[in-house]
CSV table of C-alpha atoms in Angstrom, one decimal:
chain,number,residue,atom,x,y,z
T,1,MET,CA,-13.2,13.7,2.1
T,2,SER,CA,-11.6,17.1,1.7
T,3,VAL,CA,-7.8,17.2,1.7
T,4,LYS,CA,-5.8,20.4,2.4
T,5,ARG,CA,-4.1,21.2,-0.8
T,6,GLN,CA,-0.6,22.0,0.3
T,7,ARG,CA,2.8,20.4,-0.1
T,8,ALA,CA,4.9,19.1,2.7
T,9,ARG,CA,8.5,20.1,2.1
T,10,THR,CA,10.1,18.2,5.0
T,11,SER,CA,11.6,14.9,4.0
T,12,SER,CA,11.5,11.8,6.2
T,13,ALA,CA,15.2,11.9,6.7
T,14,ALA,CA,14.9,15.3,8.4
T,15,ARG,CA,12.3,14.2,11.0
T,16,SER,CA,13.6,14.5,14.5
T,17,ALA,CA,13.5,11.7,17.1
T,18,ALA,CA,10.9,13.7,19.0
T,19,ALA,CA,8.6,13.8,16.0
T,20,LEU,CA,9.0,10.0,15.5
T,21,THR,CA,8.0,9.4,19.1
T,22,ALA,CA,5.0,11.6,18.7
T,23,MET,CA,4.1,9.7,15.5
T,24,GLY,CA,4.3,6.4,17.3
T,25,LEU,CA,2.1,7.6,20.1
T,26,ALA,CA,-0.5,9.1,17.7
T,27,LEU,CA,-0.6,6.0,15.4
T,28,ALA,CA,-0.8,3.5,18.2
T,29,SER,CA,-3.5,5.4,20.1
T,30,THR,CA,-5.6,6.6,17.2
T,31,ALA,CA,-4.5,5.8,13.7
T,32,LEU,CA,-3.7,2.2,14.0
T,33,LEU,CA,-7.0,1.8,15.8
T,34,GLY,CA,-8.3,1.8,12.2
T,35,THR,CA,-6.5,-1.4,11.4
T,36,GLY,CA,-8.4,-2.9,14.2
T,37,ALA,CA,-11.3,-2.8,11.7
T,38,GLY,CA,-9.5,-5.7,10.1
T,39,VAL,CA,-9.1,-8.2,12.8
T,40,SER,CA,-11.6,-10.7,11.5
T,41,THR,CA,-10.1,-12.4,8.4
T,42,ALA,CA,-7.1,-13.4,6.4
T,43,SER,CA,-5.8,-10.4,4.5
T,44,SER,CA,-7.6,-11.0,1.2
T,45,HIS,CA,-8.3,-14.8,1.0
T,46,ARG,CA,-11.7,-15.3,-0.7
T,47,GLU,CA,-12.9,-12.0,0.6
T,48,ALA,CA,-15.7,-11.2,-2.0
T,49,PRO,CA,-18.5,-13.4,-3.4
T,50,LEU,CA,-17.4,-13.3,-7.1
T,51,ILE,CA,-13.7,-13.6,-6.6
T,52,ALA,CA,-14.2,-16.5,-4.2
T,53,ALA,CA,-15.4,-18.5,-7.2
T,54,ASP,CA,-12.3,-17.6,-9.3
T,55,PRO,CA,-9.3,-18.4,-7.1
T,56,GLN,CA,-6.7,-18.2,-9.9
T,57,VAL,CA,-7.0,-14.4,-10.1
T,58,ASP,CA,-7.8,-13.8,-6.4
T,59,ASN,CA,-5.3,-11.4,-4.8
T,60,THR,CA,-4.4,-12.5,-1.3
T,61,ASP,CA,-1.7,-10.3,0.2
T,62,LEU,CA,0.6,-7.5,-0.9
T,63,TYR,CA,3.9,-6.5,0.6
T,64,ALA,CA,6.1,-3.4,0.0
T,65,PHE,CA,9.3,-2.7,1.8
T,66,THR,CA,12.9,-1.4,1.4
T,67,SER,CA,15.0,-4.4,0.7
T,68,PRO,CA,17.1,-5.0,3.9
T,69,ASP,CA,20.1,-6.4,2.0
T,70,ALA,CA,19.8,-4.0,-0.9
T,71,PRO,CA,18.6,-0.7,0.6
T,72,ASP,CA,18.6,1.2,-2.7
T,73,THR,CA,15.8,-1.0,-3.9
T,74,VAL,CA,12.3,-1.8,-2.9
T,75,THR,CA,10.8,-5.4,-2.9
T,76,LEU,CA,7.2,-5.8,-4.0
T,77,ILE,CA,5.5,-9.1,-3.4
T,78,ALA,CA,2.0,-9.9,-4.5
T,79,ASN,CA,0.2,-13.3,-3.9
T,80,TRP,CA,-2.7,-15.0,-5.6
T,81,LEU,CA,-4.7,-18.3,-5.4
T,82,PRO,CA,-5.1,-18.9,-1.7
T,83,PHE,CA,-5.4,-22.1,0.3
T,84,GLN,CA,-3.3,-24.3,-1.9
T,85,GLU,CA,-3.2,-27.8,-0.3
T,86,PRO,CA,0.2,-29.4,-1.3
T,87,ASN,CA,-1.4,-32.6,-2.4
T,88,GLY,CA,-3.7,-30.9,-4.9
T,89,GLY,CA,-2.8,-32.9,-8.0
T,90,PRO,CA,-2.9,-33.8,-10.8
T,91,ASN,CA,-3.4,-30.2,-12.0
T,92,PHE,CA,-2.0,-28.4,-8.9
T,93,TYR,CA,-2.0,-24.6,-9.1
T,94,PRO,CA,-1.3,-22.9,-12.4
T,95,TRP,CA,-1.5,-19.2,-13.1
T,96,ALA,CA,-4.4,-18.2,-15.4
T,97,ASP,CA,-3.3,-18.0,-19.0
T,98,GLY,CA,-3.7,-14.6,-20.5
T,99,ALA,CA,-4.8,-12.8,-17.3
T,100,HIS,CA,-3.0,-9.6,-16.3
T,101,TYR,CA,-1.4,-9.9,-12.9
T,102,ASP,CA,-0.4,-6.3,-12.0
T,103,ILE,CA,1.5,-4.4,-9.3
T,104,ASN,CA,0.7,-0.7,-9.6
T,105,ILE,CA,2.7,2.3,-8.3
T,106,ASP,CA,1.2,5.8,-7.7
T,107,SER,CA,3.9,8.3,-7.0
T,108,GLN,CA,1.9,11.5,-7.4
T,109,GLY,CA,-1.2,10.7,-5.3
T,110,THR,CA,-3.7,10.7,-8.1
T,111,GLY,CA,-5.0,7.2,-7.5
T,112,LYS,CA,-3.8,6.3,-11.0
T,113,PRO,CA,-0.7,4.2,-11.7
T,114,ASP,CA,2.5,6.1,-12.8
T,115,VAL,CA,4.0,2.7,-13.5
T,116,THR,CA,2.5,-0.8,-13.7
T,117,TYR,CA,4.5,-4.1,-13.7
T,118,ARG,CA,2.4,-6.7,-15.5
T,119,TRP,CA,3.0,-10.4,-15.6
T,120,THR,CA,1.1,-12.4,-18.3
T,121,PHE,CA,1.3,-16.2,-18.3
T,122,HIS,CA,1.0,-18.9,-20.8
T,123,THR,CA,1.1,-22.7,-20.5
T,124,GLU,CA,3.0,-25.4,-22.3
T,125,ASP,CA,1.3,-28.7,-21.3
T,126,LYS,CA,3.1,-31.8,-22.7
T,127,ARG,CA,0.9,-34.4,-21.0
T,128,GLY,CA,-1.5,-34.7,-23.9
T,129,THR,CA,-3.3,-38.0,-24.0
T,130,GLY,CA,-0.3,-39.9,-22.7
T,131,THR,CA,-0.4,-39.3,-18.9
T,132,PHE,CA,-2.1,-37.5,-16.1
T,133,LEU,CA,1.2,-36.7,-14.3
T,134,TYR,CA,2.5,-33.1,-13.8
T,135,ASN,CA,6.0,-34.7,-13.9
T,136,ASN,CA,6.9,-38.2,-14.8
T,137,GLY,CA,10.2,-38.4,-12.9
T,138,PRO,CA,12.4,-36.3,-10.6
T,139,VAL,CA,12.8,-32.7,-11.6
T,140,ASN,CA,16.2,-31.3,-10.6
T,141,ASN,CA,16.3,-28.5,-13.1
T,142,LEU,CA,13.7,-26.4,-14.9
T,143,THR,CA,14.9,-27.8,-18.2
T,144,ASP,CA,14.5,-31.5,-17.2
T,145,PRO,CA,12.2,-33.3,-19.7
T,146,THR,CA,10.4,-34.9,-16.8
T,147,LEU,CA,8.6,-31.6,-16.1
T,148,LEU,CA,5.6,-32.0,-18.3
T,149,PHE,CA,3.6,-29.0,-17.2
T,150,ARG,CA,5.4,-25.7,-17.6
T,151,GLN,CA,4.4,-22.0,-17.5
T,152,TYR,CA,6.1,-19.0,-18.9
T,153,TYR,CA,5.5,-15.3,-18.5
T,154,THR,CA,6.1,-11.9,-20.1
T,155,LEU,CA,6.9,-9.0,-17.7
T,156,GLN,CA,6.2,-5.5,-19.0
T,157,GLU,CA,6.8,-2.1,-17.4
T,158,LEU,CA,3.8,0.2,-18.4
T,159,ARG,CA,3.9,4.0,-18.0
T,160,PRO,CA,1.2,6.4,-19.2
T,161,ASP,CA,1.7,7.8,-22.7
T,162,CYS,CA,4.7,5.5,-23.2
T,163,ASP,CA,5.2,2.3,-25.2
T,164,PRO,CA,5.3,-0.8,-23.0
T,165,VAL,CA,8.8,-1.9,-22.1
T,166,THR,CA,9.3,-5.7,-22.0
T,167,LEU,CA,11.6,-6.6,-19.1
T,168,VAL,CA,11.3,-10.3,-19.4
T,169,GLU,CA,10.2,-12.0,-22.7
T,170,ARG,CA,10.0,-15.7,-21.7
T,171,GLY,CA,10.5,-16.1,-18.0
T,172,GLN,CA,9.9,-19.6,-16.6
T,173,VAL,CA,7.7,-20.1,-13.6
T,174,ALA,CA,9.0,-22.2,-10.7
T,175,PRO,CA,6.4,-25.0,-10.8
T,176,SER,CA,4.0,-26.2,-8.2
T,177,HIS,CA,5.8,-28.3,-5.7
T,178,THR,CA,4.5,-31.8,-6.4
T,179,GLY,CA,6.5,-33.5,-3.6
T,180,ARG,CA,9.9,-34.4,-2.3
T,181,ALA,CA,10.3,-37.4,-4.6
T,182,SER,CA,9.4,-35.3,-7.6
T,183,MET,CA,11.3,-32.1,-6.7
T,184,PRO,CA,14.0,-32.9,-4.1
T,185,ASP,CA,15.5,-29.4,-4.1
T,186,TYR,CA,12.8,-26.8,-4.8
T,187,GLY,CA,15.1,-24.0,-3.8
T,188,THR,CA,17.3,-24.7,-6.8
T,189,LEU,CA,14.3,-24.6,-9.1
T,190,ARG,CA,13.3,-21.2,-7.6
T,191,ASP,CA,16.8,-19.9,-8.0
T,192,GLN,CA,16.8,-21.0,-11.6
T,193,ALA,CA,13.5,-19.2,-12.2
T,194,THR,CA,14.8,-15.9,-10.8
T,195,VAL,CA,15.6,-13.4,-13.6
T,196,GLN,CA,17.9,-10.4,-13.5
T,197,LEU,CA,16.2,-7.3,-15.0
T,198,PRO,CA,17.8,-4.8,-17.4
T,199,GLY,CA,18.7,-1.6,-15.6
T,200,GLY,CA,18.8,-3.4,-12.2
T,201,GLY,CA,16.5,-5.5,-10.1
T,202,ARG,CA,15.2,-9.0,-10.4
T,203,THR,CA,11.9,-11.0,-10.4
T,204,VAL,CA,10.6,-14.5,-9.9
T,205,ALA,CA,7.2,-16.1,-10.2
T,206,THR,CA,6.9,-19.0,-7.9
T,207,GLN,CA,4.9,-21.0,-5.5
T,208,ALA,CA,5.6,-20.2,-1.8
T,209,ALA,CA,4.4,-21.0,1.7
T,210,ASP,CA,1.7,-18.5,2.5
T,211,PRO,CA,3.5,-15.7,4.4
T,212,PHE,CA,0.4,-14.4,6.1
T,213,PHE,CA,-0.2,-15.7,9.6
T,214,LEU,CA,-3.2,-15.6,11.9
T,215,ASP,CA,-5.9,-17.7,13.6
T,216,LEU,CA,-9.0,-17.6,11.5
T,217,ARG,CA,-11.3,-18.7,14.3
T,218,VAL,CA,-12.1,-15.0,14.4
T,219,PHE,CA,-15.2,-15.8,12.4
T,220,ASP,CA,-16.6,-17.8,15.4
T,221,LEU,CA,-17.8,-14.7,17.3
T,222,LEU,CA,-14.4,-13.1,17.4
T,223,TYR,CA,-12.4,-16.1,18.7
T,224,GLY,CA,-15.2,-17.9,20.5
T,225,GLY,CA,-16.6,-14.9,22.3
T,226,ASN,CA,-13.9,-15.1,25.1
T,227,LEU,CA,-10.6,-15.3,23.2
T,228,SER,CA,-10.4,-19.1,23.9
T,229,GLU,CA,-10.1,-20.1,20.2
T,230,VAL,CA,-6.6,-18.9,19.5
T,231,GLY,CA,-3.1,-20.2,18.9
T,232,GLN,CA,-3.5,-22.1,15.6
T,233,ASN,CA,-2.1,-20.5,12.4
T,234,THR,CA,-4.9,-21.4,10.1
T,235,LEU,CA,-2.8,-20.8,7.0
T,236,ALA,CA,0.1,-23.1,8.1
T,237,GLY,CA,0.6,-25.8,5.5
T,238,TYR,CA,-1.0,-23.9,2.6
T,239,ASN,CA,0.8,-22.3,-0.3
T,240,VAL,CA,0.1,-19.4,-2.6
T,241,ASN,CA,1.3,-18.2,-6.0
T,242,SER,CA,3.7,-15.3,-5.7
T,243,VAL,CA,5.3,-12.8,-8.0
T,244,ALA,CA,8.3,-10.9,-6.3
T,245,LEU,CA,10.0,-7.9,-7.8
T,246,GLN,CA,13.0,-6.1,-6.5
T,247,ILE,CA,13.4,-2.8,-8.3
T,248,PRO,CA,15.6,0.3,-7.8
T,249,LYS,CA,13.9,3.1,-6.0
T,250,SER,CA,14.6,5.5,-8.8
T,251,ARG,CA,12.3,3.5,-11.1
T,252,LEU,CA,9.4,4.0,-8.6
T,253,ALA,CA,9.8,7.5,-7.4
T,254,TYR,CA,8.2,10.5,-9.1
T,255,LYS,CA,10.6,12.0,-11.6
T,256,GLY,CA,13.0,9.2,-10.7
T,257,ASP,CA,14.1,11.1,-7.6
T,258,PRO,CA,13.5,9.1,-4.3
T,259,THR,CA,15.2,11.8,-2.3
T,260,ARG,CA,12.8,14.6,-3.2
T,261,ASN,CA,9.8,12.2,-3.8
T,262,PRO,CA,10.2,9.2,-1.5
T,263,VAL,CA,6.5,8.1,-1.0
T,264,ILE,CA,4.7,5.7,-3.3
T,265,GLY,CA,1.3,4.1,-3.1
T,266,VAL,CA,1.1,0.5,-4.2
T,267,TRP,CA,-1.8,-1.9,-5.0
T,268,SER,CA,-2.0,-5.2,-6.9
T,269,SER,CA,-4.8,-6.0,-9.3
T,270,THR,CA,-5.9,-8.7,-11.7
T,271,GLU,CA,-7.6,-8.3,-15.1
T,272,LYS,CA,-9.2,-11.0,-17.2
T,273,GLN,CA,-11.3,-11.5,-20.3
T,274,THR,CA,-14.6,-13.2,-20.5
T,275,LEU,CA,-14.4,-16.9,-21.4
T,276,LYS,CA,-16.1,-18.4,-24.3
T,277,LEU,CA,-16.8,-22.0,-23.4
T,278,SER,CA,-16.8,-24.9,-25.9
T,279,PRO,CA,-16.4,-28.6,-25.3
T,280,GLY,CA,-13.0,-29.1,-23.6
T,281,LYS,CA,-12.0,-25.5,-24.1
T,282,ALA,CA,-12.4,-22.0,-22.6
T,283,ASP,CA,-11.2,-19.2,-24.9
T,284,PRO,CA,-10.7,-15.6,-23.6
T,285,VAL,CA,-12.6,-13.0,-25.6
T,286,GLY,CA,-13.5,-9.3,-25.3
T,287,LYS,CA,-12.0,-6.5,-23.2
T,288,PHE,CA,-10.1,-7.0,-20.1
T,289,VAL,CA,-12.0,-6.3,-16.9
T,290,GLN,CA,-10.5,-5.8,-13.4
T,291,VAL,CA,-11.8,-8.6,-11.1
T,292,SER,CA,-9.6,-8.3,-8.0
T,293,ARG,CA,-7.7,-5.6,-6.2
T,294,LEU,CA,-5.6,-5.2,-3.0
T,295,GLY,CA,-3.8,-2.3,-1.3
T,296,ASN,CA,-3.9,-2.3,2.5
T,297,PRO,CA,-4.5,-5.6,4.2
T,298,LEU,CA,-7.9,-6.2,5.7
T,299,VAL,CA,-9.8,-3.4,4.0
T,300,ASN,CA,-12.2,-5.2,1.6
T,301,GLU,CA,-12.5,-8.1,4.0
T,302,VAL,CA,-14.1,-6.4,7.0
T,303,VAL,CA,-14.3,-2.7,6.4
T,304,LEU,CA,-16.7,-3.2,3.6
T,305,PRO,CA,-20.0,-5.2,3.9
T,306,SER,CA,-20.7,-8.0,1.5
T,307,GLY,CA,-22.8,-6.0,-0.8
T,308,LEU,CA,-19.9,-3.6,-1.7
T,309,LYS,CA,-17.0,-6.1,-2.0
T,310,ASP,CA,-17.4,-7.0,-5.6
T,311,ALA,CA,-17.8,-3.4,-6.7
T,312,PHE,CA,-14.7,-2.4,-4.7
T,313,ASN,CA,-12.7,-5.1,-6.5
T,314,SER,CA,-13.7,-3.6,-9.8
T,315,LEU,CA,-12.8,0.0,-9.0
T,316,PRO,CA,-9.5,1.8,-9.5
T,317,PRO,CA,-8.2,3.7,-6.5
T,318,SER,CA,-8.8,7.0,-8.2
T,319,GLU,CA,-12.6,6.4,-7.9
T,320,ASP,CA,-12.6,5.6,-4.2
T,321,HIS,CA,-13.3,9.1,-3.0
T,322,ASN,CA,-16.4,9.2,-5.3
T,323,GLN,CA,-18.0,6.3,-3.6
T,324,PRO,CA,-20.1,7.6,-0.7
T,325,ALA,CA,-21.0,4.1,0.5
T,326,VAL,CA,-17.4,3.0,0.7
T,327,VAL,CA,-16.3,6.2,2.5
T,328,ALA,CA,-19.2,5.8,5.0
T,329,ARG,CA,-17.9,2.3,5.9
T,330,VAL,CA,-14.4,3.8,6.6
T,331,LEU,CA,-15.8,6.5,8.8
T,332,GLU,CA,-18.3,4.2,10.6
T,333,PRO,CA,-16.5,0.8,10.8
T,334,GLU,CA,-18.4,-2.3,11.8
T,335,VAL,CA,-15.8,-4.3,13.7
T,336,PRO,CA,-15.3,-2.0,16.8
T,337,LYS,CA,-19.0,-2.3,17.3
T,338,LEU,CA,-18.8,-6.0,17.2
T,339,VAL,CA,-16.0,-6.1,19.7
T,340,GLN,CA,-18.0,-3.9,22.0
T,341,ALA,CA,-21.1,-6.1,21.7
T,342,ILE,CA,-19.2,-9.4,22.3
T,343,TYR,CA,-16.5,-8.3,24.7
T,344,GLY,CA,-17.9,-5.1,26.2
T,345,LEU,CA,-14.9,-3.0,25.2
T,346,PRO,CA,-16.1,0.5,24.2
T,347,ALA,CA,-15.9,1.3,20.5
T,348,PRO,CA,-14.1,4.5,19.6
T,349,ALA,CA,-16.2,7.5,18.8
T,350,THR,CA,-17.1,8.1,15.1
T,351,PRO,CA,-16.7,9.5,12.5
T,352,ARG,CA,-13.3,7.8,12.2
T,353,THR,CA,-11.3,10.5,10.4
T,354,ASP,CA,-8.1,8.7,11.5
T,355,LEU,CA,-9.2,5.8,9.3
T,356,GLN,CA,-9.8,8.1,6.5
T,357,GLU,CA,-6.2,9.3,6.8
T,358,ILE,CA,-4.7,5.9,7.0
T,359,PHE,CA,-6.6,4.2,4.2
T,360,LEU,CA,-7.3,7.1,1.8
T,361,THR,CA,-4.7,9.9,2.1
T,362,GLY,CA,-1.7,8.5,3.9
T,363,ILE,CA,-0.4,10.1,7.1
T,364,ALA,CA,1.1,13.5,6.7
T,365,LYS,CA,0.7,17.0,8.0
T,366,ALA,CA,-0.5,18.1,4.6
T,367,ALA,CA,-3.4,15.7,4.8
T,368,ASN,CA,-5.0,18.0,7.4
T,369,GLY,CA,-6.2,15.0,9.4
T,370,PRO,CA,-6.0,14.2,13.1
T,371,LEU,CA,-2.5,12.8,12.8
T,372,ALA,CA,-0.2,15.9,12.5
T,373,VAL,CA,2.9,13.9,11.6
T,374,ASP,CA,4.7,13.0,8.3
T,375,LEU,CA,4.8,9.3,7.6
T,376,ASN,CA,3.7,8.0,4.2
T,377,SER,CA,1.5,10.3,2.1
T,378,GLN,CA,2.4,11.3,-1.4
T,379,LEU,CA,1.6,14.9,-0.2
T,380,MET,CA,5.1,14.7,1.3
T,381,ASN,CA,6.7,14.4,-2.2
T,382,GLN,CA,8.2,17.8,-3.1
T,383,ASP,CA,7.5,17.8,-6.9
T,384,ILE,CA,3.9,16.7,-7.1
T,385,ASP,CA,0.9,18.9,-7.9
T,386,PRO,CA,-1.2,18.8,-4.7
T,387,GLY,CA,-4.2,20.0,-6.7
T,388,LYS,CA,-4.3,16.7,-8.4
T,389,PHE,CA,-4.1,14.6,-5.2
T,390,VAL,CA,-7.2,12.5,-4.5
T,391,PRO,CA,-7.9,10.2,-1.5
T,392,ALA,CA,-7.4,6.6,-2.7
T,393,GLU,CA,-7.0,3.3,-0.9
T,394,GLU,CA,-3.4,2.2,-1.4
T,395,LEU,CA,-0.6,0.6,0.6
T,396,ARG,CA,1.8,3.6,1.0
T,397,LEU,CA,5.5,3.3,1.5
T,398,ASN,CA,8.0,6.0,2.5
T,399,MET,CA,11.1,4.7,0.8
T,400,SER,CA,13.3,7.1,2.8
T,401,THR,CA,12.5,5.4,6.2
T,402,PRO,CA,15.8,3.6,7.2
T,403,VAL,CA,15.8,-0.2,7.3
T,404,THR,CA,15.2,-1.4,10.9
T,405,PRO,CA,18.2,-3.6,11.9
T,406,ASN,CA,15.9,-5.8,14.2
T,407,PRO,CA,12.4,-5.6,12.8
T,408,ASP,CA,9.6,-5.6,15.4
T,409,ARG,CA,6.5,-7.6,14.4
T,410,LEU,CA,4.3,-4.9,15.9
T,411,GLY,CA,5.7,-2.2,13.7
T,412,VAL,CA,4.9,1.4,14.8
T,413,LEU,CA,3.1,0.1,17.9
T,414,ASN,CA,6.4,-0.9,19.2
T,415,GLY,CA,8.4,2.0,17.8
T,416,ASP,CA,9.5,0.4,14.5
T,417,PHE,CA,8.6,3.0,12.0
T,418,GLN,CA,9.5,0.9,9.0
T,419,GLY,CA,6.7,-1.4,9.9
T,420,PHE,CA,3.0,-1.5,8.9
T,421,PRO,CA,1.3,0.8,8.0
T,422,ASN,CA,4.4,2.3,6.4
T,423,GLY,CA,4.5,-0.3,3.8
T,424,ARG,CA,4.2,-3.9,4.9
T,425,ARG,CA,7.0,-6.4,5.6
T,426,LEU,CA,6.5,-10.2,5.6
T,427,GLY,CA,6.8,-10.4,9.4
T,428,ASP,CA,4.5,-7.6,10.3
T,429,ASP,CA,1.8,-9.0,12.6
T,430,VAL,CA,-1.1,-6.9,11.4
T,431,VAL,CA,-3.7,-8.9,13.4
T,432,ASP,CA,-2.0,-8.5,16.8
T,433,ILE,CA,-1.4,-4.9,16.1
T,434,ALA,CA,-5.1,-4.5,15.5
T,435,LEU,CA,-6.1,-6.5,18.5
T,436,GLN,CA,-4.0,-4.2,20.7
T,437,VAL,CA,-4.8,-0.8,19.3
T,438,VAL,CA,-8.5,-1.4,19.0
T,439,GLU,CA,-8.5,-0.4,22.7
T,440,GLY,CA,-6.0,2.5,22.4
T,441,ALA,CA,-2.7,0.8,23.2
T,442,THR,CA,0.3,3.0,23.0
T,443,PRO,CA,4.0,2.0,22.8
T,444,GLY,CA,5.0,0.4,26.1
T,445,ASN,CA,1.4,0.5,27.3
T,446,PHE,CA,-0.4,-2.5,25.9
T,447,VAL,CA,-3.9,-3.6,26.7
T,448,GLN,CA,-3.3,-6.6,29.0
T,449,ALA,CA,-6.6,-8.3,28.2
T,450,LEU,CA,-5.4,-8.6,24.6
T,451,ALA,CA,-1.7,-8.9,25.3
T,452,ALA,CA,-1.5,-12.5,23.8
T,453,GLY,CA,-3.4,-11.5,20.7
T,454,ASP,CA,-4.3,-14.5,18.6
T,455,LYS,CA,-1.2,-16.3,19.9
T,456,VAL,CA,0.1,-16.6,16.3
T,457,ASN,CA,3.2,-14.4,16.1
T,458,THR,CA,4.9,-15.6,12.9
T,459,THR,CA,4.9,-18.4,10.4
T,460,ASP,CA,6.2,-21.9,11.2
T,461,LYS,CA,8.6,-21.6,8.2
T,462,PRO,CA,11.1,-18.7,8.6
T,463,PHE,CA,11.4,-16.1,5.9
T,464,GLY,CA,14.7,-15.8,4.0
T,465,THR,CA,17.3,-13.1,4.3
T,466,ALA,CA,17.7,-12.6,0.6
T,467,PHE,CA,15.4,-12.0,-2.3
T,468,PRO,CA,12.6,-13.2,-2.7
T,469,TYR,CA,12.6,-13.6,1.1
T,470,LEU,CA,9.5,-15.9,0.9
T,471,ALA,CA,9.7,-19.4,2.5
T,472,LEU,CA,9.7,-22.3,0.1
T,473,PRO,CA,6.3,-24.0,-0.4
T,474,TYR,CA,5.0,-26.7,1.9
T,475,ASP,CA,5.2,-30.2,0.5
T,476,LYS,CA,3.3,-32.2,3.1
T,477,ALA,CA,-0.5,-32.6,3.5
T,478,VAL,CA,-2.3,-30.1,5.6
T,479,ASN,CA,-4.4,-32.9,7.1
T,480,GLN,CA,-1.9,-34.9,9.2
T,481,ALA,CA,-4.5,-36.9,11.0
T,482,ASN,CA,-3.8,-40.6,11.5
């Protein structure tokens, strides 16, 4: 777990085309092989025993990318409450009252947040004893009296040793989509729920079509033992609860300087209080406890065994390097061995120091790992104290990487250096990337046996071109059988 304590003084903007090509080759052939350890599940849907029983606070996916239409900002999207069937009335899918829904930013590489954006929700339920309906007529505007169940939120910006700054006092949530007759223009409701932030940026809390895409038959002996069980997007038709935040890069970078300090680490987390139950009530009491956490996709799902998943959800990233059982699973991953046992494809040699660099330090020359390139480690930031840097599992984004005009779903594997694992865009196909690189694919040299991947290359609802970029929620039943 040792990290060479030095500071990389070369910015991303100064990297040469030759260095970028070398990085692509290295990542595709070795580093991204680590993401192959995550080919067996949705990114974070019901991934741990305890959180599976508490879906309202279950993180599903996290995205961080330079906004393509506002490149001086970063868009952060965090999702919760997976597998929302659109017909799930009469209560549908509210946020948990009083819980802390957080997006955390580490700009120094300490594993601790330098800034946290926290959404806290509360409910106004006007149904009472008069009706069971979520809405008792069409809802064309958030202010319509026909909308009987409403949620509001406070958004705070939290920084160490500073008083909390309230960015939004009473933001209204775009409601669950109860159907076309009830909400004939959900896009208007989402637009009305989008709030401009003081100092620049905007945010929205909304239901959305689940942006993650894959075939989950991976659990049946890795796609049926012969890659025959592929081609169905298991998450198609399901919705999630999303918070989206577009924020100036200067608010995220260390010392407010994204030119000198362009790399950030991001993770989402949820905290809640213990509930005191009484007839018809559940009152939160006591201290807040972290119950869910998500940085890179696929880590807790398949890198960690079942017995470590709940503990990982409770840890801050700053403690990751102190957990030998967690580190051991990064260095000796399980999934490549399963692929070898089922398909006969040789597993890469261990220990996987490349995985350690991807998941725990970020990729940089200063990390002293096997990938001698600069991509997305806070060690590249010029003003940090490298002596305080610790390995920590985070989704790292180099904000100086230029926006790709035509994004490639395979990211670095296909020469698109703005793609995963340099942050994560909505269209990044992390599953197909993993299926390819598990056997050492390099740009332009794919493993033909896995060329089709899981045959799910995108969602069936296109993403938007402007904030919040998410597709509107599904409004038809998942089960379309006659």
